PDB file of C-alpha atoms in Angstrom:
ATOM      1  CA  UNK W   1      27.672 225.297  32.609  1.00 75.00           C
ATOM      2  CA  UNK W   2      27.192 222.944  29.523  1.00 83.00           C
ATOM      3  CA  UNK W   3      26.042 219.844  29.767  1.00 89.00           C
ATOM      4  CA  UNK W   4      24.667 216.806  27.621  1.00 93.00           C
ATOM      5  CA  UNK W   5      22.473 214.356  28.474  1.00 95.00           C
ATOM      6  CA  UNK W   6      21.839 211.125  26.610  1.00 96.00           C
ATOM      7  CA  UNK W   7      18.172 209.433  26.470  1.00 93.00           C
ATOM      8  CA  UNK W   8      18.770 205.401  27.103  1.00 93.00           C
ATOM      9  CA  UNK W   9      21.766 203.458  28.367  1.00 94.00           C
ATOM     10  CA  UNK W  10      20.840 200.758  25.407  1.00 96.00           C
ATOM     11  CA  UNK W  11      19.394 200.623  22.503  1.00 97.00           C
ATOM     12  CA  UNK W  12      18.365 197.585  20.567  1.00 97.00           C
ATOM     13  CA  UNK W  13      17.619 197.645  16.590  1.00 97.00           C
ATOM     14  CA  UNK W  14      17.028 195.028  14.156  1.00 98.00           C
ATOM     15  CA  UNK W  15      19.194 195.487  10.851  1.00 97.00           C
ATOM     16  CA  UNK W  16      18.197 197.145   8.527  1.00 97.00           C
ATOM     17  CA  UNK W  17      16.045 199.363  10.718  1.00 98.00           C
ATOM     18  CA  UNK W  18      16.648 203.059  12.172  1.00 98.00           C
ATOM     19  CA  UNK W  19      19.104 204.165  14.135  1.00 98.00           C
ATOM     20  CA  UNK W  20      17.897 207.150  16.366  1.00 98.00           C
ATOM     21  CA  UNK W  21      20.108 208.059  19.553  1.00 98.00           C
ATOM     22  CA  UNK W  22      19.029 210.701  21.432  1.00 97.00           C
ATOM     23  CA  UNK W  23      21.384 213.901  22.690  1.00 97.00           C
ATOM     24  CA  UNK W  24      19.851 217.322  24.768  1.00 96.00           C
ATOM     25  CA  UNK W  25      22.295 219.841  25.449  1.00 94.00           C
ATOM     26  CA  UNK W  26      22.314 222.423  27.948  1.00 90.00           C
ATOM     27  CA  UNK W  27      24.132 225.755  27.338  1.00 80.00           C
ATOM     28  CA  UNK W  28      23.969 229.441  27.618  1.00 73.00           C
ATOM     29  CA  UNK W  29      25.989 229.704  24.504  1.00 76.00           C
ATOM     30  CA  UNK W  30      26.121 228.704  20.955  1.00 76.00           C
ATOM     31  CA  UNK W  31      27.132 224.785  21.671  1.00 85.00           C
ATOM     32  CA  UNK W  32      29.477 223.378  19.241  1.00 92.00           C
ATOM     33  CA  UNK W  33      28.418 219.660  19.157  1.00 94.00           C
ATOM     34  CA  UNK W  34      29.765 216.162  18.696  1.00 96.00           C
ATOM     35  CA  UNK W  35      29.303 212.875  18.255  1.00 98.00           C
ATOM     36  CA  UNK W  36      31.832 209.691  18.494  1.00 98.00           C
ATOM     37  CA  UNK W  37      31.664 206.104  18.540  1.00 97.00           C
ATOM     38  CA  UNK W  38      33.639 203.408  20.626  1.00 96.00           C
ATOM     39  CA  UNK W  39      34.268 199.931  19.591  1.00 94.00           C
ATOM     40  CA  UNK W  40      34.980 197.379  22.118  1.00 89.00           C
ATOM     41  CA  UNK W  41      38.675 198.350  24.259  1.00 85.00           C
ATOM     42  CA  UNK W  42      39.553 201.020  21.733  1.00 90.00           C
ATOM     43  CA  UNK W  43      39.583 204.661  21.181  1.00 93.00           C
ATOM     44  CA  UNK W  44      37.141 207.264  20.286  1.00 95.00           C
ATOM     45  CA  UNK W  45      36.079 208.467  16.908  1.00 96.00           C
ATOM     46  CA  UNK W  46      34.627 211.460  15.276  1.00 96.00           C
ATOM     47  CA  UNK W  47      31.352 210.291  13.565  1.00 97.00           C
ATOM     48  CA  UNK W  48      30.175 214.590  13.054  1.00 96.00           C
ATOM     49  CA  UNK W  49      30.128 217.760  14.656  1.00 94.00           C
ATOM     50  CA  UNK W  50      27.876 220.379  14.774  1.00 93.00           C
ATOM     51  CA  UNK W  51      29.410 223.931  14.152  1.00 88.00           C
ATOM     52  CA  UNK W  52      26.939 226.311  13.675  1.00 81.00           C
ATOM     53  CA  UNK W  53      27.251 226.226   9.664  1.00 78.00           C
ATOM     54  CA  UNK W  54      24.560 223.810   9.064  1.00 86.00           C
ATOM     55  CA  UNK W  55      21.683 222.593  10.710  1.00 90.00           C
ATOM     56  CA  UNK W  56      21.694 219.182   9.250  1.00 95.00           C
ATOM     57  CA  UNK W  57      25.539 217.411   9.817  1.00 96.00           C
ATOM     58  CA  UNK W  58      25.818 214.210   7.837  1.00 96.00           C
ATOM     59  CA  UNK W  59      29.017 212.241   9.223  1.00 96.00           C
ATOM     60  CA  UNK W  60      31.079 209.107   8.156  1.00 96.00           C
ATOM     61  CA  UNK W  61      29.231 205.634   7.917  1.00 95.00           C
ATOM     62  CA  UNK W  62      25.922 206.991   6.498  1.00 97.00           C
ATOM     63  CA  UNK W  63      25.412 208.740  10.215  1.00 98.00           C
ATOM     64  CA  UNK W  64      24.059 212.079  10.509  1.00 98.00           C
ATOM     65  CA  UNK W  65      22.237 214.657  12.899  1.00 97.00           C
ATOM     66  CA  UNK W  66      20.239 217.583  13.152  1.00 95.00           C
ATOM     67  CA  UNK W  67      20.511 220.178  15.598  1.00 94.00           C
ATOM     68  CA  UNK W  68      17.135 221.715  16.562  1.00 94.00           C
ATOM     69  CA  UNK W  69      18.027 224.879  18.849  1.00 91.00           C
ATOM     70  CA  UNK W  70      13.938 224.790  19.886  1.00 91.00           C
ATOM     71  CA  UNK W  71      14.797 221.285  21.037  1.00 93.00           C
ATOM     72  CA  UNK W  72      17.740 221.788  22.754  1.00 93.00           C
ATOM     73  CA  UNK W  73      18.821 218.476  20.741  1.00 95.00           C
ATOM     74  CA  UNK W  74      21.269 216.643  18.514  1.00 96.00           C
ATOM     75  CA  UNK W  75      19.463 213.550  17.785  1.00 97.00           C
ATOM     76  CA  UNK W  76      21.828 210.964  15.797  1.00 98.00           C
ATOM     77  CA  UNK W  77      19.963 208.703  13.561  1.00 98.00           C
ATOM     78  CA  UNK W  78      20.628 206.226  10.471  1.00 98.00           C
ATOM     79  CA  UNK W  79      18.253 205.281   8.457  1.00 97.00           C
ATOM     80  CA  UNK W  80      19.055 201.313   8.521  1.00 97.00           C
ATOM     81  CA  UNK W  81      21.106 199.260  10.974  1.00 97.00           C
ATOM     82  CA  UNK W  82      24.434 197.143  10.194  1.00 97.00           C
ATOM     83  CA  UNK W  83      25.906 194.701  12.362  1.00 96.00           C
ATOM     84  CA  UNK W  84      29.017 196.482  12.254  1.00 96.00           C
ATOM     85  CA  UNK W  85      26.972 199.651  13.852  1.00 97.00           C
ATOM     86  CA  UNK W  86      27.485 197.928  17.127  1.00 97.00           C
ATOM     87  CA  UNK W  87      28.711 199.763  19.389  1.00 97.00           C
ATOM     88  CA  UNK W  88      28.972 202.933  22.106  1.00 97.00           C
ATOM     89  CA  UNK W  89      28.023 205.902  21.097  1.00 98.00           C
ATOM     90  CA  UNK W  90      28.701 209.355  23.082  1.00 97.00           C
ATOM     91  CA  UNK W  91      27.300 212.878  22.433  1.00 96.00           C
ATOM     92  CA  UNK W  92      29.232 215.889  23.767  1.00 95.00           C
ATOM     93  CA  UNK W  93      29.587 219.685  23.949  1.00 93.00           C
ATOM     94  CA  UNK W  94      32.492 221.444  24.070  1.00 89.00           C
ATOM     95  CA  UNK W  95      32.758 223.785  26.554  1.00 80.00           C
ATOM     96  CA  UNK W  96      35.119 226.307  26.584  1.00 79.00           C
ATOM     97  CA  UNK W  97      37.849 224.307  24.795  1.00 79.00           C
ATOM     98  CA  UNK W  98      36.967 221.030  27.015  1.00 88.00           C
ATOM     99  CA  UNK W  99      34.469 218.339  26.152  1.00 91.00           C
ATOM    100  CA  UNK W 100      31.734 217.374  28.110  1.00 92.00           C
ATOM    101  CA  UNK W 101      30.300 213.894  27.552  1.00 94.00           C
ATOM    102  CA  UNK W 102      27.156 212.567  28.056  1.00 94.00           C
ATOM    103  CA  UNK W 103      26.707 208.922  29.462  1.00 94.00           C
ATOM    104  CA  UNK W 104      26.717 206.863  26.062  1.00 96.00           C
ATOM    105  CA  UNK W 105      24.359 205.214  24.569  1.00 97.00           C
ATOM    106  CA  UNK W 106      25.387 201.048  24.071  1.00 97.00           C
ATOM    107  CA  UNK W 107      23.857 199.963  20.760  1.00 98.00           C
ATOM    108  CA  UNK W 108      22.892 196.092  19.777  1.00 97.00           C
ATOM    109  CA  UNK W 109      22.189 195.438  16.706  1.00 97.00           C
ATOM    110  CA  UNK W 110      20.016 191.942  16.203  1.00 97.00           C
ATOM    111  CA  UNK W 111      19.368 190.070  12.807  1.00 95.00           C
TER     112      UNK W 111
ATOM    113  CA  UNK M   1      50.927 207.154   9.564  1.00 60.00           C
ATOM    114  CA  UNK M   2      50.158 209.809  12.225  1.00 68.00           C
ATOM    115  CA  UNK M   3      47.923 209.474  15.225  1.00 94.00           C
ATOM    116  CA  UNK M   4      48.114 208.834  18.765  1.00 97.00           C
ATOM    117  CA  UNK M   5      49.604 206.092  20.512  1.00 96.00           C
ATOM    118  CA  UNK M   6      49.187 204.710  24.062  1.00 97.00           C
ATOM    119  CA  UNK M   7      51.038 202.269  26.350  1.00 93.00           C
ATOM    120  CA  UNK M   8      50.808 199.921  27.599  1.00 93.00           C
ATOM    121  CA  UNK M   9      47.502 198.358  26.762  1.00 94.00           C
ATOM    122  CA  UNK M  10      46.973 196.348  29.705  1.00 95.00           C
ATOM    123  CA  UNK M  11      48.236 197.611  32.943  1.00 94.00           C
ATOM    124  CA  UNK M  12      48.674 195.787  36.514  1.00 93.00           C
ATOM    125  CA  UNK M  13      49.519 197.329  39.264  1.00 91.00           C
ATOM    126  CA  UNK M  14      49.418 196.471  43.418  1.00 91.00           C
ATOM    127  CA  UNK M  15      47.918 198.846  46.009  1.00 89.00           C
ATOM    128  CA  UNK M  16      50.056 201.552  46.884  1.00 88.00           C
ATOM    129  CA  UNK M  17      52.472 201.989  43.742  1.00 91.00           C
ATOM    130  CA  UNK M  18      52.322 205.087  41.636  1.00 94.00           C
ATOM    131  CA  UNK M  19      52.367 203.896  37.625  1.00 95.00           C
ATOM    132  CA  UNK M  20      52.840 206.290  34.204  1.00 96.00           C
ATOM    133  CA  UNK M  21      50.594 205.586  30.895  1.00 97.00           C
ATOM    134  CA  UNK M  22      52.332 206.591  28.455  1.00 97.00           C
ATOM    135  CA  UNK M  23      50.999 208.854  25.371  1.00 98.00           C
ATOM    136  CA  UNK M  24      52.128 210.221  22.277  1.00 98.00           C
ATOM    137  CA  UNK M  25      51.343 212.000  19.362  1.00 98.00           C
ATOM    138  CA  UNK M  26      53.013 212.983  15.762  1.00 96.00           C
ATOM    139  CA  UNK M  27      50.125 215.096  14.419  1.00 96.00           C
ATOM    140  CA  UNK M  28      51.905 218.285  15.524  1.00 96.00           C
ATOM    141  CA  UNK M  29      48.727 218.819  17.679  1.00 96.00           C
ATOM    142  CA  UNK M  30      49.095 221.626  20.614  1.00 96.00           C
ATOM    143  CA  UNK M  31      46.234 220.489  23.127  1.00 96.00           C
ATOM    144  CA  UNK M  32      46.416 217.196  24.549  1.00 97.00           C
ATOM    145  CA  UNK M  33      44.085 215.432  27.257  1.00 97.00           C
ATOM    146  CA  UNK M  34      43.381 212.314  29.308  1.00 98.00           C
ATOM    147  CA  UNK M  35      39.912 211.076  30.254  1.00 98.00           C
ATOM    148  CA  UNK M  36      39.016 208.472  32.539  1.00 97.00           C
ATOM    149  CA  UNK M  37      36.178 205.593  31.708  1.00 96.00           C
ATOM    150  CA  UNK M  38      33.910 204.395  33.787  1.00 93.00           C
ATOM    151  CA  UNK M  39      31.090 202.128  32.905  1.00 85.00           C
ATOM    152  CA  UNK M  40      28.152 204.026  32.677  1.00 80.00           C
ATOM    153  CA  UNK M  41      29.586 207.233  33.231  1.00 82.00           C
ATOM    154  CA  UNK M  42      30.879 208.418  29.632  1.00 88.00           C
ATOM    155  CA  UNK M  43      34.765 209.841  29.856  1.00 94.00           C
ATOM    156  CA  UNK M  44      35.790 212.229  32.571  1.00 95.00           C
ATOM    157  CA  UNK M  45      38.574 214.883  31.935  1.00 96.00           C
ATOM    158  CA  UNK M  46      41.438 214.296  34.389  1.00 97.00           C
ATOM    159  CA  UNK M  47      44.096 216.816  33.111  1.00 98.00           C
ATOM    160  CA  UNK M  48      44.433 218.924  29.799  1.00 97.00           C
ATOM    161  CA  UNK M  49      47.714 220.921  28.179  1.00 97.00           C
ATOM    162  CA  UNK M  50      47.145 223.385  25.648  1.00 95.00           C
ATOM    163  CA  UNK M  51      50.789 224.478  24.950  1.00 95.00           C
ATOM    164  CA  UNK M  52      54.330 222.746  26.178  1.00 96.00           C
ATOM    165  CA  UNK M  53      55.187 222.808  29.950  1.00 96.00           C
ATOM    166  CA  UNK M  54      52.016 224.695  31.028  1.00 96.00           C
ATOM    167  CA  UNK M  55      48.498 222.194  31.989  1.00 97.00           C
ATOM    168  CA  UNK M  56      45.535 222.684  34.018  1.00 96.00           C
ATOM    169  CA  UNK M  57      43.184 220.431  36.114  1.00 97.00           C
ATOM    170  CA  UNK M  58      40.387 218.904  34.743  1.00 95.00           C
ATOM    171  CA  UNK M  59      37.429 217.663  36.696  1.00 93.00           C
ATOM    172  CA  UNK M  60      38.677 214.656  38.702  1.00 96.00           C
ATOM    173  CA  UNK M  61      42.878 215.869  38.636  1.00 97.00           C
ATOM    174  CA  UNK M  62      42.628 214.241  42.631  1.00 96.00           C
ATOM    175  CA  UNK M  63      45.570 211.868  43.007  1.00 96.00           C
ATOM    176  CA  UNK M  64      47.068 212.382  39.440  1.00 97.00           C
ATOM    177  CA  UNK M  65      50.242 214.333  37.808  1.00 97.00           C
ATOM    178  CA  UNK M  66      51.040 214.974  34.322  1.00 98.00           C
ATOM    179  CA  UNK M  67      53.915 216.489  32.799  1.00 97.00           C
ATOM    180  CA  UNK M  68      54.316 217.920  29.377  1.00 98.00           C
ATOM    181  CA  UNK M  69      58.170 218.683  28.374  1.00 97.00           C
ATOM    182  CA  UNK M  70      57.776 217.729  24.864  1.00 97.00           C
ATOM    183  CA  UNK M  71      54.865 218.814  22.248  1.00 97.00           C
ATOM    184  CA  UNK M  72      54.450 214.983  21.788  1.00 97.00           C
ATOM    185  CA  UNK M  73      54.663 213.633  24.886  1.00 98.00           C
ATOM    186  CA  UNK M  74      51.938 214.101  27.655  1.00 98.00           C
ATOM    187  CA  UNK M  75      52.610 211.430  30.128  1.00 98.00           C
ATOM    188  CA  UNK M  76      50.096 210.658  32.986  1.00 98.00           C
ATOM    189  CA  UNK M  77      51.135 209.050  36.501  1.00 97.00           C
ATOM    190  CA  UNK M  78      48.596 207.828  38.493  1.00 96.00           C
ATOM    191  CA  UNK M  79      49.106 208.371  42.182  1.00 94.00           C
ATOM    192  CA  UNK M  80      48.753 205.690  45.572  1.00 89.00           C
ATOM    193  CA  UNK M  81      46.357 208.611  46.430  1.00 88.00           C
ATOM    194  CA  UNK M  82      44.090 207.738  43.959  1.00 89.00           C
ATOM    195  CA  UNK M  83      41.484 205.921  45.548  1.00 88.00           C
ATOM    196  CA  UNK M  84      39.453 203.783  42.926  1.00 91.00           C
ATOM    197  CA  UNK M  85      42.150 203.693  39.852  1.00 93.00           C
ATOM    198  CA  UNK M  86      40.745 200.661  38.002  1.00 95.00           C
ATOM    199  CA  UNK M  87      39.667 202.123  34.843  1.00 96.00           C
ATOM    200  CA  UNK M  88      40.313 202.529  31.116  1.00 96.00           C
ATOM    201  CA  UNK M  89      42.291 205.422  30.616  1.00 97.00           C
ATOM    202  CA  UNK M  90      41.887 207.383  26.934  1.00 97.00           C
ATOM    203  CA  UNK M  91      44.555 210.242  25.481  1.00 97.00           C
ATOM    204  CA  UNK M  92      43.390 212.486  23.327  1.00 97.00           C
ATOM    205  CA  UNK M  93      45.321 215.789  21.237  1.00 97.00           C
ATOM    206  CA  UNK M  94      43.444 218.246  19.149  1.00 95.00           C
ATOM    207  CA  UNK M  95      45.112 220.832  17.147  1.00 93.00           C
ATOM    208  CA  UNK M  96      44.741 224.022  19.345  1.00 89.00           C
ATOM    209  CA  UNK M  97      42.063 223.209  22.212  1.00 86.00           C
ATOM    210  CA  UNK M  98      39.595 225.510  20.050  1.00 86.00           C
ATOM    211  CA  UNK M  99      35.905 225.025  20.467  1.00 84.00           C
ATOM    212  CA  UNK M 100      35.640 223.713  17.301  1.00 86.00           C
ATOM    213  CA  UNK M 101      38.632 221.638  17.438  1.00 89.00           C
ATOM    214  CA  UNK M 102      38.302 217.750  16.782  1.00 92.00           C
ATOM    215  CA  UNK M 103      39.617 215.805  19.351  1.00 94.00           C
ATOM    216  CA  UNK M 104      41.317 212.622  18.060  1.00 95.00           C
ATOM    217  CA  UNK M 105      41.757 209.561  20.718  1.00 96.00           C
ATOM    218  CA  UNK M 106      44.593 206.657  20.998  1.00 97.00           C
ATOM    219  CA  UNK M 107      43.650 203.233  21.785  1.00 96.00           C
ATOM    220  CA  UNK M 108      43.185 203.590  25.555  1.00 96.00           C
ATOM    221  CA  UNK M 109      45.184 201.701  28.417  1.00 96.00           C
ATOM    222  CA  UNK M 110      43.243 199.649  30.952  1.00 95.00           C
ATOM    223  CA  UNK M 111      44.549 199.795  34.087  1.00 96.00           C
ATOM    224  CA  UNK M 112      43.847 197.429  37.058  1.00 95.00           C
ATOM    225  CA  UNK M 113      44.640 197.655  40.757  1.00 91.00           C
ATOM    226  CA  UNK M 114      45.405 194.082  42.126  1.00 86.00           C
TER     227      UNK M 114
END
């Protein structure tokens, strides 16, 4: 079975400081990877995925990751903090044409 | 504009009575899905259709029924057997249910059991 786990419930950054949100995988196969954000009471969205073409994904609002099969990880980081960067962040695999998310990680951004 | 749409937003509804969230999608995308939200517990899959009038269980399909008649149209009815229903419920479509596939969400309907 494939599985993600997410390091931290909440994360708290300063602005202007790094991002770094922390995503293990488990899986027997080659994992295809994602990650999406959630703003408060709306929908998901694609920040990057992780389809075996490069190790390094960089993804929409300066966001990117690295996938480190040694690891077992798909770390999200950016290199400095924005208010607007508030918000819920989920990793997940897909497995076998489902997704499988972790727990989400609830980031506060302070000034 | 395409994407997904979801209604209602905000959804009452007394012990007992079955209710339908709606969902819809003009992307032309095969696969749809619906997730549940819990706090602290990321999104669960309830049910998932890959093609018109075919759908399978996801991993908490107890006390829920979908239908999917139309390529646009994957409506989810939420059962008096569900036991715990308050939640914020989340659509989603992709293009083919690949393992690649992105899969794009609507705005989510929050439903409350009075």
């Amino acid at each position: 079975a494939q599985s993600v786990t997410q390091l931290g419930s909440h994360v708290s950054v300063s602005e202007g400081a790094l991002v770094l949100l922390r995503c293990n995988y488990s899986s027997s196969v080659p994992p295809y990877l994602f990650w999406y954000v959630q703003y408060p009471n709306q929908g998901l969205q694609l920040l990057l995925k992780y389809t075996s073409a490069a190790t390094l994904v960089k993804g929409i609002n300066g966001f990117e990751a690295e996938f480190k099969k040694s690891e077992t990880s798909f770390h999200l980081t950016k290199p400095s903090a924005h208010m607007s960067d508030a918000a819920e962040y989920f990793c997940a695999v897909n497995a076998g044409g489902k997704l499988q998310f972790g727990a989400g990680t609830q980031v506060v951004v302070t000034p | 504009d395409g994407g997904i749409t979801q209604s209602p937003k905000y959804l009452f509804r007394k012990e007992g009575q079955n209710v339908t969230l709606s969902c819809e999608q003009n992307l032309n995308h095969d696969a749809m899905y619906w997730y549940r939200q819990d706090p602290g517990q990321g999104l669960r899959l309830i049910y998932y259709s890959q093609i018109v009038n075919d759908f399978q269980k996801g991993d908490i399909a107890e006390g829920y029924s979908v239908s999917r008649e139309k390529k646009e149209s994957f409506p989810l009815t939420v059962t008096s057997a569900q036991k715990n229903p308050t939640a914020f419920y989340l659509c989603a479509s992709s293009i083919d249910g690949g393992n690649t596939d992105t899969q794009y969400f609507g705005p989510g309907t929050r439903l409350t059991v009075l």
